[in-house]
Coordinates of C-alpha atoms and ligand atoms in Angstrom, one line a residue:
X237 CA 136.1 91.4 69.7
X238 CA 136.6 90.1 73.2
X239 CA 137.9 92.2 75.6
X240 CA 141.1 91.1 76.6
X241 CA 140.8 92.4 80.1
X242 CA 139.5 90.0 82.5
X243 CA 139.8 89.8 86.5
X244 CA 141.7 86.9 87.1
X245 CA 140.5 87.5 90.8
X246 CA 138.0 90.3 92.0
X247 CA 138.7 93.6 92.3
X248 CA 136.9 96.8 91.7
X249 CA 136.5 97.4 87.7
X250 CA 138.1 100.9 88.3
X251 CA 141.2 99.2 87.6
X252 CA 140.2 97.4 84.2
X253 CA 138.3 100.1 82.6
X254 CA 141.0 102.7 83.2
X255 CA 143.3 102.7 79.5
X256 CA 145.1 105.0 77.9
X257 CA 143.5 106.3 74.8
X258 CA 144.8 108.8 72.1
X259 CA 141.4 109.8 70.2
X260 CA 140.4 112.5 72.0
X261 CA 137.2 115.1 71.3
X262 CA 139.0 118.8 71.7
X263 CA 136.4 119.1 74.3
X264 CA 138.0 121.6 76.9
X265 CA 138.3 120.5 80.2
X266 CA 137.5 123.2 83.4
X267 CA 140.1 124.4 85.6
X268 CA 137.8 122.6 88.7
X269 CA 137.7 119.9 86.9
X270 CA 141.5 119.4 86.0
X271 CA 141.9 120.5 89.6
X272 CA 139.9 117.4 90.9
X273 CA 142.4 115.6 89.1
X274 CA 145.4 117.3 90.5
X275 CA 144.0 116.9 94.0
X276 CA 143.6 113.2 93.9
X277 CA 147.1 112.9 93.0
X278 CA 148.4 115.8 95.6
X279 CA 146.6 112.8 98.0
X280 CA 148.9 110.0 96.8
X281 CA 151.3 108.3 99.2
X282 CA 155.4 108.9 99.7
X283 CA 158.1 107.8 101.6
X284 CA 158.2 110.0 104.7
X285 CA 155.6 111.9 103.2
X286 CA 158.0 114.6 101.5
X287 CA 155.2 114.5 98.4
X288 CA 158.0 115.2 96.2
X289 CA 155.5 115.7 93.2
X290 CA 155.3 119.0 91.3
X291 CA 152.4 119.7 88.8
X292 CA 152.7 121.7 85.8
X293 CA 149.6 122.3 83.7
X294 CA 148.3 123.8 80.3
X295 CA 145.3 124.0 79.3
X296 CA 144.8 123.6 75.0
X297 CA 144.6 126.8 73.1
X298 CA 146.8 129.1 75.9
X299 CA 150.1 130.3 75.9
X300 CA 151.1 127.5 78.0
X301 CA 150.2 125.2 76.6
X302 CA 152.5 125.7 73.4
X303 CA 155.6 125.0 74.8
X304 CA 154.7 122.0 76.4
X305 CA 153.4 120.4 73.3
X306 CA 156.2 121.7 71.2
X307 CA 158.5 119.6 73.0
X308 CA 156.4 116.0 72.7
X309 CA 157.6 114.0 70.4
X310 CA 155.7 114.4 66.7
X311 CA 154.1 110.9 67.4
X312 CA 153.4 111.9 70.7
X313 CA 152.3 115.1 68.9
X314 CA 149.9 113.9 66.4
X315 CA 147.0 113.1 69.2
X316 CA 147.7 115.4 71.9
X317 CA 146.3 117.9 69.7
X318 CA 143.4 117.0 71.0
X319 CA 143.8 116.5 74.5
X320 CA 141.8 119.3 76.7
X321 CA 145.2 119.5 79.1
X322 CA 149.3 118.5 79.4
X323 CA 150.3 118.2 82.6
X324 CA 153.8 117.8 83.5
X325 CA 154.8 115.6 86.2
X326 CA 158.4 116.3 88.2
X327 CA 159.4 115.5 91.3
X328 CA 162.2 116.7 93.6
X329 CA 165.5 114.6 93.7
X330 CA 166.3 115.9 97.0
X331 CA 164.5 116.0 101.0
X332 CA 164.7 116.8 104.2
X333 CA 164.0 114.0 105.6
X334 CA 162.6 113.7 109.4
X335 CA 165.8 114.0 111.9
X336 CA 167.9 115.9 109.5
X337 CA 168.7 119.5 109.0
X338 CA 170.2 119.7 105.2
X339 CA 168.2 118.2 102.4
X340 CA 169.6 114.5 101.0
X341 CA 169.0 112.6 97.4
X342 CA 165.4 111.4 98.1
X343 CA 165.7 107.7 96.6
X344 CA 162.1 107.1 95.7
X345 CA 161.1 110.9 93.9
X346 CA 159.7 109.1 90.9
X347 CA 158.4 106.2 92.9
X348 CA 156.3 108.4 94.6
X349 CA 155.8 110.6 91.3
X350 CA 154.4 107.4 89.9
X351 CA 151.6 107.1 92.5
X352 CA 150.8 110.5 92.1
X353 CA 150.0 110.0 88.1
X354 CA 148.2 106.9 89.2
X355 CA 145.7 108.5 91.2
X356 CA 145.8 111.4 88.6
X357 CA 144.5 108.2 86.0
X358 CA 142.0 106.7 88.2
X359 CA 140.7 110.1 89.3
X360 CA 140.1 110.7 85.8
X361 CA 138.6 107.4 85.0
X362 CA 136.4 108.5 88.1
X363 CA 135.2 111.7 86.7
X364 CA 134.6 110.5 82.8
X365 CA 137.9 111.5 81.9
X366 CA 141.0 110.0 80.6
X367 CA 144.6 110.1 81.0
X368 CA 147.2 109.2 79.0
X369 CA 151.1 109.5 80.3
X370 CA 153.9 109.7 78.0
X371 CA 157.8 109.7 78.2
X372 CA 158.3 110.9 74.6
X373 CA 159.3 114.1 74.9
X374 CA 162.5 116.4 74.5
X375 CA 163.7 116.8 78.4
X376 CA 166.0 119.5 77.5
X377 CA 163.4 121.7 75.5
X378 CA 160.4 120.8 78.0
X379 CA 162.7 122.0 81.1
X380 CA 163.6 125.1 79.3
X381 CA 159.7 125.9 78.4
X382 CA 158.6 125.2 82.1
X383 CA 161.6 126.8 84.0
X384 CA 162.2 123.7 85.9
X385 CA 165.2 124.2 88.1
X386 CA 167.8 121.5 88.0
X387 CA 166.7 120.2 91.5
X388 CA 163.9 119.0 89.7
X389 CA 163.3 115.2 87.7
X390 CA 160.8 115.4 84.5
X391 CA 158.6 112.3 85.1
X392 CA 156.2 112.4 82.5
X393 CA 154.0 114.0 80.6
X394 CA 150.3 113.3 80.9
X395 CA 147.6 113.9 78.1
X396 CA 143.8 114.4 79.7
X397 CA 141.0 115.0 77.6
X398 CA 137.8 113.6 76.8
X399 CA 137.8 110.1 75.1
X400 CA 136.7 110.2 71.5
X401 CA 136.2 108.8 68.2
X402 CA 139.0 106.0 67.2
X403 CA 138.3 107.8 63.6
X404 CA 140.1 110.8 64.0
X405 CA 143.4 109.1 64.5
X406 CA 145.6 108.0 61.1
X407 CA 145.4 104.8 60.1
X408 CA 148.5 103.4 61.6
X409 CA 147.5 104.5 65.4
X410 CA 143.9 103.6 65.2
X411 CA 143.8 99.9 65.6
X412 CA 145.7 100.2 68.7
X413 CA 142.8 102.1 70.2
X414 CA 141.7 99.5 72.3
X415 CA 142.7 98.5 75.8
X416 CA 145.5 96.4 76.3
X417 CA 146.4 92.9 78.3
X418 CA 148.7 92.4 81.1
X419 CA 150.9 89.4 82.1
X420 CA 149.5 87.1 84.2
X421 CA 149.6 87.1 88.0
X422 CA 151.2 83.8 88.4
X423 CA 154.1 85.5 86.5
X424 CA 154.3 88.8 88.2
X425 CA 154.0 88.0 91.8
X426 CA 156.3 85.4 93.6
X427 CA 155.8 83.9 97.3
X428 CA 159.1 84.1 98.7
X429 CA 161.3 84.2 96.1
X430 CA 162.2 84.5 92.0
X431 CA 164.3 81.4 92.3
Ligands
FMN273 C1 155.6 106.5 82.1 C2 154.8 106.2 80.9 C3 155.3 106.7 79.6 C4 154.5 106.4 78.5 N1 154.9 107.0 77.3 C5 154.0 107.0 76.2 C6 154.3 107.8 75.1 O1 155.3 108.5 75.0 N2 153.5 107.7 74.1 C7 152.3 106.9 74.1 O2 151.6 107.0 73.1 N3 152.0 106.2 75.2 C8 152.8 106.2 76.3 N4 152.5 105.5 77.4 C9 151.3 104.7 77.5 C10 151.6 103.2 77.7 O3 152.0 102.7 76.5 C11 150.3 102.5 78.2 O4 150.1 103.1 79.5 C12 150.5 101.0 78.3 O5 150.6 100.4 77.1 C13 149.4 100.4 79.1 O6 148.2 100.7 78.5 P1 147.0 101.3 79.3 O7 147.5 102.6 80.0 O8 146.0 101.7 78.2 O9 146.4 100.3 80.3 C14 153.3 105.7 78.6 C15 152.8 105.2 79.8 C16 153.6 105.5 81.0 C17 153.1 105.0 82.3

């Protein structure tokens, strides 16, 4: 099969080599290595550099990790089994920003979340890793398991582990093991204007 992802203009193949897979090998990952992760994201950029980001991590088969998992969705459930790590993603809705004494709503929290998890994916990708985000998960329950104040968006949940056989996944999810294709620049980017 051809690989659907091709450079329509050059850039470093970081950026098409990185996808999300769900087979995974149960292969544990070390603290210093999830860590590495964690720090490229702690690196990413944010408006007035407030770093709203907050990290919450379980390593598989700890008494962490339970609750995390226990509030993914079952699909969501039925391959991060394997995954060597959940890590939650939230950021703060509120900042004090530069000038100002009492904290405001901080418009782009899960903007700036986003480029954390980014970096997260490419640090992985980086380190022979892989990363996989996910929004399917109970908000309510997951809050409750990680004691997340109120003050506090939940902006994903992201799978790490080590990228395995497509063969341990059910039928279904298996074919889709494969990375995916993007819409063309010409229909993403606009000089000037979208009319
Ligand atoms: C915020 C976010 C939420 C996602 N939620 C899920 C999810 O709940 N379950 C899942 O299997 N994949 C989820 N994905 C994975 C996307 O489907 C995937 O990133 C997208 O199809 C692009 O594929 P790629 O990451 O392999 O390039 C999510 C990705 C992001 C960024």
């Amino acid at each position: 099969m051809t690989n659907p992802r091709q450079r329509a203009h050059p850039i470093d193949p970081l950026f098409t080599e990185r996808w999300s897979p769900r087979a995974f090998t149960e292969e544990a990952i070390a603290t210093a290595e999830l860590m590495s992760l964690l720090e490229a994201a702690r690196w990413a950029p944010s408006a007035y550099n407030v770093q709203p980001w907050r990290f919450i991590y379980a390593h598989r088969d700890t008494a962490a990790w339970q609750p995390i998992f226990d509030s993914l969705v079952e699909f969501n459930q039925m391959w991060t089994k394997r995954a060597a790590a959940l890590v939650v993603i939230a950021s703060a809705r509120e900042a004090v920003f530069p000038g100002a004494a009492a904290p405001a709503p901080n418009a782009s929290h899960a903007f700036d979340a986003g480029a954390a998890w980014a970096s997260l994916a490419f640090q992985a990708q980086l380190s022979g890793w892989s990363a996989h985000a996910m929004a399917g998960f109970d908000a309510a329950k997951l809050r409750a398991a990680i004691g997340l104040p109120e003050a506090y968006a939940i902006d994903t949940v992201v799978a790490v582990g080590r990228k395995g056989d497509p063969a341990v996944l059910p039928e279904g999810i298996r074919a889709r093991e494969l990375p995916s294709d993007r819409r063309p620049l010409s229909q993403t980017a606009f000089e000037g204007t979208m009319r």
